[in-house]
Coordinates of C-alpha atoms in Angstrom, one line a residue:
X53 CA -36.0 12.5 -73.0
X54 CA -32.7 10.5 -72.9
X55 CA -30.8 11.6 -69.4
X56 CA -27.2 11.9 -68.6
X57 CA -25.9 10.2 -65.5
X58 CA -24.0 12.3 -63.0
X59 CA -21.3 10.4 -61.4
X60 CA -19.5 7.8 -64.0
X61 CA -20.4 10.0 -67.3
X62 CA -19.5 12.8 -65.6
X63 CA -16.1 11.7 -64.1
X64 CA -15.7 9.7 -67.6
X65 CA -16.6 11.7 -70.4
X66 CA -14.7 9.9 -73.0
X67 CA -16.5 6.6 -72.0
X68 CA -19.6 8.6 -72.6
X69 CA -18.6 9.4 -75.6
X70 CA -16.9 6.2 -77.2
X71 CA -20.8 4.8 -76.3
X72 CA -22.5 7.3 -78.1
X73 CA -20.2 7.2 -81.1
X74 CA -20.1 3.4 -81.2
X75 CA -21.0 2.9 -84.4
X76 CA -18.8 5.2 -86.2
X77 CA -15.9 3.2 -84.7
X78 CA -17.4 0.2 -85.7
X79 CA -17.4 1.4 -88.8
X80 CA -13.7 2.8 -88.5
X81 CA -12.6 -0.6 -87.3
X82 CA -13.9 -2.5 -90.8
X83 CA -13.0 -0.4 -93.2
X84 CA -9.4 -0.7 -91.3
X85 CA -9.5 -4.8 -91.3
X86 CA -10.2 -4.4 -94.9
X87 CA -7.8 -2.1 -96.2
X88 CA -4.9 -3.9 -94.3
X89 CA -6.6 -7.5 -95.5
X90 CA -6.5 -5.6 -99.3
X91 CA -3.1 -4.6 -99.1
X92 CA -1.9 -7.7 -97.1
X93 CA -3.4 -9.2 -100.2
X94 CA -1.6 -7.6 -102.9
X95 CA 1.8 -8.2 -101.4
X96 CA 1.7 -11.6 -100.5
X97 CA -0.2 -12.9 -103.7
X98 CA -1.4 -10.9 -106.2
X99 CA 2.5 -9.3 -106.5
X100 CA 4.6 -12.4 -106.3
X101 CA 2.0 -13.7 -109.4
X102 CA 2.7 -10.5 -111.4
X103 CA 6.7 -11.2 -111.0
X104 CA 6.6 -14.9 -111.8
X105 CA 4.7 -13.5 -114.9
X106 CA 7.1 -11.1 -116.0
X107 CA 9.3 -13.2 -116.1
X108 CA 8.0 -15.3 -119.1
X109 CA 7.5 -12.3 -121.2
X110 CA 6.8 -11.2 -124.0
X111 CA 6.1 -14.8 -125.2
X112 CA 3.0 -14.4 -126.5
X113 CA 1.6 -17.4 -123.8
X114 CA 2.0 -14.6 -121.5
X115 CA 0.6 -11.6 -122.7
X116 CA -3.2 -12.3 -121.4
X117 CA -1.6 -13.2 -117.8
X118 CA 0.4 -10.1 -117.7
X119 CA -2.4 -8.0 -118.7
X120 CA -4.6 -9.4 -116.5
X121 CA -2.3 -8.9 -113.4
X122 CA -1.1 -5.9 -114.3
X123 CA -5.0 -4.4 -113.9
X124 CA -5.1 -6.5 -110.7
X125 CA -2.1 -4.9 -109.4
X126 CA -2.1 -1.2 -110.3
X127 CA -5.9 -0.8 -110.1
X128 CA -6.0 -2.4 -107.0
X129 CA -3.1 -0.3 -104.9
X130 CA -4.4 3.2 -107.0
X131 CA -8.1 2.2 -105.8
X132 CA -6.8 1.9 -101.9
X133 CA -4.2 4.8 -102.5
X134 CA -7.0 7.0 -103.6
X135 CA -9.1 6.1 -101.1
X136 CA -6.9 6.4 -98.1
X137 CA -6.3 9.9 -99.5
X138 CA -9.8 10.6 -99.1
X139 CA -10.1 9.4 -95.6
X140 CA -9.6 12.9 -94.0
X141 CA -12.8 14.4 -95.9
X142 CA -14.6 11.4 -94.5
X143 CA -13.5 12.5 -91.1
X144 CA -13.8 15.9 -91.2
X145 CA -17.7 15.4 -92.1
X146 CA -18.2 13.5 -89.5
X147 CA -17.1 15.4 -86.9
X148 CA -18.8 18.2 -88.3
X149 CA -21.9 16.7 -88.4
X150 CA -21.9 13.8 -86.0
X151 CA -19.6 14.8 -83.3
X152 CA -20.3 18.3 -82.7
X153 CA -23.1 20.0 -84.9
X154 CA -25.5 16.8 -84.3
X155 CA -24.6 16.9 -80.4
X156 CA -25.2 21.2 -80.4
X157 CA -28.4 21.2 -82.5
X158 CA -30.3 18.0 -80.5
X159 CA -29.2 19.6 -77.5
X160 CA -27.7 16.7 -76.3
X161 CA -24.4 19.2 -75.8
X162 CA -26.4 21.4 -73.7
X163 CA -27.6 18.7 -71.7
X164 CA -24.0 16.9 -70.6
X165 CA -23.2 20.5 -69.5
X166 CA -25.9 20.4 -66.6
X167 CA -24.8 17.5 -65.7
X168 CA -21.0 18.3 -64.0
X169 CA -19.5 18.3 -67.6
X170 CA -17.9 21.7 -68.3
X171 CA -18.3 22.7 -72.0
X172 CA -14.6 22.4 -72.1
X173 CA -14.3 19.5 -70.8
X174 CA -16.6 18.1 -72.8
X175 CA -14.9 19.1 -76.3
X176 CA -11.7 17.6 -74.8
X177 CA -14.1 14.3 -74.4
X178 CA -14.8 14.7 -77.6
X179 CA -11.7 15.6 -79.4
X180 CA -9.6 13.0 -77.4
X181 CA -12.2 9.9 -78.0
X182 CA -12.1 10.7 -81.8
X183 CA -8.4 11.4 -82.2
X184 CA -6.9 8.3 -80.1
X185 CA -8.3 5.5 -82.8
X186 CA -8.0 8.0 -85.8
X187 CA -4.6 8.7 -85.4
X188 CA -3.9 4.7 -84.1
X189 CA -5.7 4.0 -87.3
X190 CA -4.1 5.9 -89.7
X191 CA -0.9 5.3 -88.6
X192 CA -1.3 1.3 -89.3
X193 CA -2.5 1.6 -92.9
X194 CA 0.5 4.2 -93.6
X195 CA 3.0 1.6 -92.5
X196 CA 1.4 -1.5 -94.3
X197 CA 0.9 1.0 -97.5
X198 CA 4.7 2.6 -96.9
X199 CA 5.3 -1.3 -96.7
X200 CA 3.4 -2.9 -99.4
X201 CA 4.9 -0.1 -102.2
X202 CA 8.5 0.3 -101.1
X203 CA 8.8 -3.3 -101.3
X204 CA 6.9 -4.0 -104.2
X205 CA 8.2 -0.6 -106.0
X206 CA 9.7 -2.7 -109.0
X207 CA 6.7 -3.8 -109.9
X208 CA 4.3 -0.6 -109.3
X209 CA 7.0 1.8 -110.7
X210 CA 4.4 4.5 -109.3
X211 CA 5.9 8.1 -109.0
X212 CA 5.5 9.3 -104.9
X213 CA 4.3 12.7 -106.1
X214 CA 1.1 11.3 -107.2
X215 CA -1.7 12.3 -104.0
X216 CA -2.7 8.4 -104.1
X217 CA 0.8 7.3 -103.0
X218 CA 1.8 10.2 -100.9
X219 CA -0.9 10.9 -98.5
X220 CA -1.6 7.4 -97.2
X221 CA 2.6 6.6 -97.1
X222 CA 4.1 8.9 -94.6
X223 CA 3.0 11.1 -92.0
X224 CA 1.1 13.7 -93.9
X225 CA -2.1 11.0 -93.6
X226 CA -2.1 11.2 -89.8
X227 CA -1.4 15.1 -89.5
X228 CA -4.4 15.3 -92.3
X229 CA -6.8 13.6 -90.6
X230 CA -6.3 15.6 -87.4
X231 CA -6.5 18.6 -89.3
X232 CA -9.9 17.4 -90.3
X233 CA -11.1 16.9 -87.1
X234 CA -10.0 19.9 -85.9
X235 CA -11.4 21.9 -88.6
X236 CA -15.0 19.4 -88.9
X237 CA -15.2 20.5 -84.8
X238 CA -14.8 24.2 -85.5
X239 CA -17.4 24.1 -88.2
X240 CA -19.8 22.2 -86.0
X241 CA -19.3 25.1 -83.0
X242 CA -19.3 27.8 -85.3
X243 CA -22.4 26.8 -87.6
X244 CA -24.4 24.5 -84.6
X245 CA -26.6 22.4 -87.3
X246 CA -25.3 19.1 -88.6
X247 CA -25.9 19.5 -92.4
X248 CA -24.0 22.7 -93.1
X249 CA -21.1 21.9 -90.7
X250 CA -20.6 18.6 -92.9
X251 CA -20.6 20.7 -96.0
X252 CA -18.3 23.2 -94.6
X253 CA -16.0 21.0 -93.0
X254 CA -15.6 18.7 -95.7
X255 CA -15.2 21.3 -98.4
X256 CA -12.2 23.2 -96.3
X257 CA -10.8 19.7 -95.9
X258 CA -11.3 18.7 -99.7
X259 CA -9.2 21.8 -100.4
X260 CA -6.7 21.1 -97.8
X261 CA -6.0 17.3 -99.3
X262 CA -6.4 19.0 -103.1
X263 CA -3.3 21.5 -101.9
X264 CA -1.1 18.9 -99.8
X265 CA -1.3 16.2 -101.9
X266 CA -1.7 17.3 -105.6
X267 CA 0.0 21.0 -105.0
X268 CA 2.2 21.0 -102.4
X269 CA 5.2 19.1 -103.9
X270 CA 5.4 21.7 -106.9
X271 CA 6.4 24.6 -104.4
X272 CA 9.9 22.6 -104.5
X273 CA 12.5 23.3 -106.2
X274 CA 14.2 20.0 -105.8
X275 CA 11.3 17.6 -105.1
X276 CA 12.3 14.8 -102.6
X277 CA 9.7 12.8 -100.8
X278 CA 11.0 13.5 -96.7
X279 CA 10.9 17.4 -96.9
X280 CA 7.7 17.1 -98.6
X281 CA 6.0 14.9 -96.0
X282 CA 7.9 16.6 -93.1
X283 CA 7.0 20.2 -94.6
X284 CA 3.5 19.4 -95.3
X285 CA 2.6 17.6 -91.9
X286 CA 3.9 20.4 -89.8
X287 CA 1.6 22.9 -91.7
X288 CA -1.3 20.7 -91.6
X289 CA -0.2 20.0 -87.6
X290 CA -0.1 23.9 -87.4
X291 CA -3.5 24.3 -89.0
X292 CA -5.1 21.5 -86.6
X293 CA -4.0 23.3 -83.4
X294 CA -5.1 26.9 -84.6
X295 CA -8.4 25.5 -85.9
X296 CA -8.8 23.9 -82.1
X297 CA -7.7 26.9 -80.7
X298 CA -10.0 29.0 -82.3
X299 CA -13.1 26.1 -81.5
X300 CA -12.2 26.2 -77.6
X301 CA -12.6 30.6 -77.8
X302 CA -16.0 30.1 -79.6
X303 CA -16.8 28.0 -76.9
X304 CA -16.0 29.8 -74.5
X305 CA -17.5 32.8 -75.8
X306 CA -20.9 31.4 -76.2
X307 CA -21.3 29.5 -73.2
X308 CA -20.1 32.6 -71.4
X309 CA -17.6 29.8 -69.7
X310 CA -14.3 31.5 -69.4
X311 CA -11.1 29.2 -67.8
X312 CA -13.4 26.3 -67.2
X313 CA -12.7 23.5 -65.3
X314 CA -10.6 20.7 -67.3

């Protein structure tokens, strides 16, 4: 049986942690190279190529180049929109399933808690280790996508509203993805097995990206981007910190650990 050491881990949990989640951040850190290279990409020359051949339309010479760049463009940025939108239920399985309901059902939880790590303490590990380069993350592919389309918005012509362009542009992409770790860490405490926490935590957040970015901006009566991102993060921030909240009380309440130790 793998052993926890007492002493570093237990005065470090994050480092403990970061080790034993290595590869997911690996895997964070890729897909964050390649979204930035993609979008990078776009802006610097698949957009200035689309311009120069817009220019020389509608001669017929043209038509098969702008066609062809068009598809480059717009398929390109909605592919990478859509998938930044989808980042959250990515997250919010993981943590389900990896973070928390993996950790509780190998016992591997159980086992960090005999060894000077407080069951708070050791959510807080958890929590903080997965937020920090989540949220660091997310907030660098909102700024090169807020970049890439508000200076290349002649040429997308793409409406805001649309979930693709919304979420991964403002601030509603960071509040949404720690919305789904909060929620995919309640679900991992509350159900203790890694399968039905990732179901459960990626459904709730499925249905929280469905309402903030395909729903929320029709609740407006006079739609304007800023109150909708502004409105819709602090909901989503609100929902993140009752969702923790609630995962700290259940807990608490089943390690019969009441004011532990931070």
């Amino acid at each position: 049986m793998t052993t926890l050491a007492v002493g570093p881990t237990a005065a470090r949990p994050q480092r403990a942690v970061l080790r034993l989640h290595r590869p997911a951040l690996i895997v964070w850190g890729v897909f964050l190279l390649l979204a930035v290279v993609d979008l990078v990409w776009v802006h610097l020359f698949r957009m200035p190529l689309y311009r120069v051949q817009l220019g020389c339309s509608p001669s017929p010479d043209c038509y098969d180049l702008d066609y062809n760049a068009f598809t480059d463009v717009y398929n390109v940025m909605n592919l990478t929109g859509e998938v930044l939108s989808y980042v959250s239920v990515a997250v919010a399985a993981w943590a389900g399933a990896a973070l928390i309901g993996r950790e509780l059902e190998s016992g591997t939880a159980r086992l960090a808690w005999t060894q000077g790590i407080s069951p708070a303490r050791w959510l807080i590990a958890e929590l903080t280790a997965a937020a920090l380069p989540l949220v660091a993350g997310t907030t660098l592919l909102g700024l090169v996508f807020a970049w890439v389309r508000s200076s290349d918005q002649d040429v997308l012509f793409a409406d805001w509203s649309y979930a693709r362009f919304l979420i991964p542009s403002g601030p509603l992409s960071v509040a949404l993805v720690l919305a789904a770790l909060a929620v995919g860490a309640l679900a991992g405490l509350a159900l203790g097995r890694t399968l039905p926490a990732l179901v459960a935590a990626a459904g709730v957040t499925y249905a929280l990206r469905h309402l903030f970015g395909d729903k929320w901006d029709d609740i407006w009566p006079v739609r304007r981007y800023w109150p909708v991102q502004i409105s819709g993060t602090v909901l989503l921030l609100v929902i993140a910190a009752l969702a923790v909240t609630a995962a700290f009380a259940l807990l608490a309440r089943r390690t019969d650990v009441k004011g532990a130790a931070v």
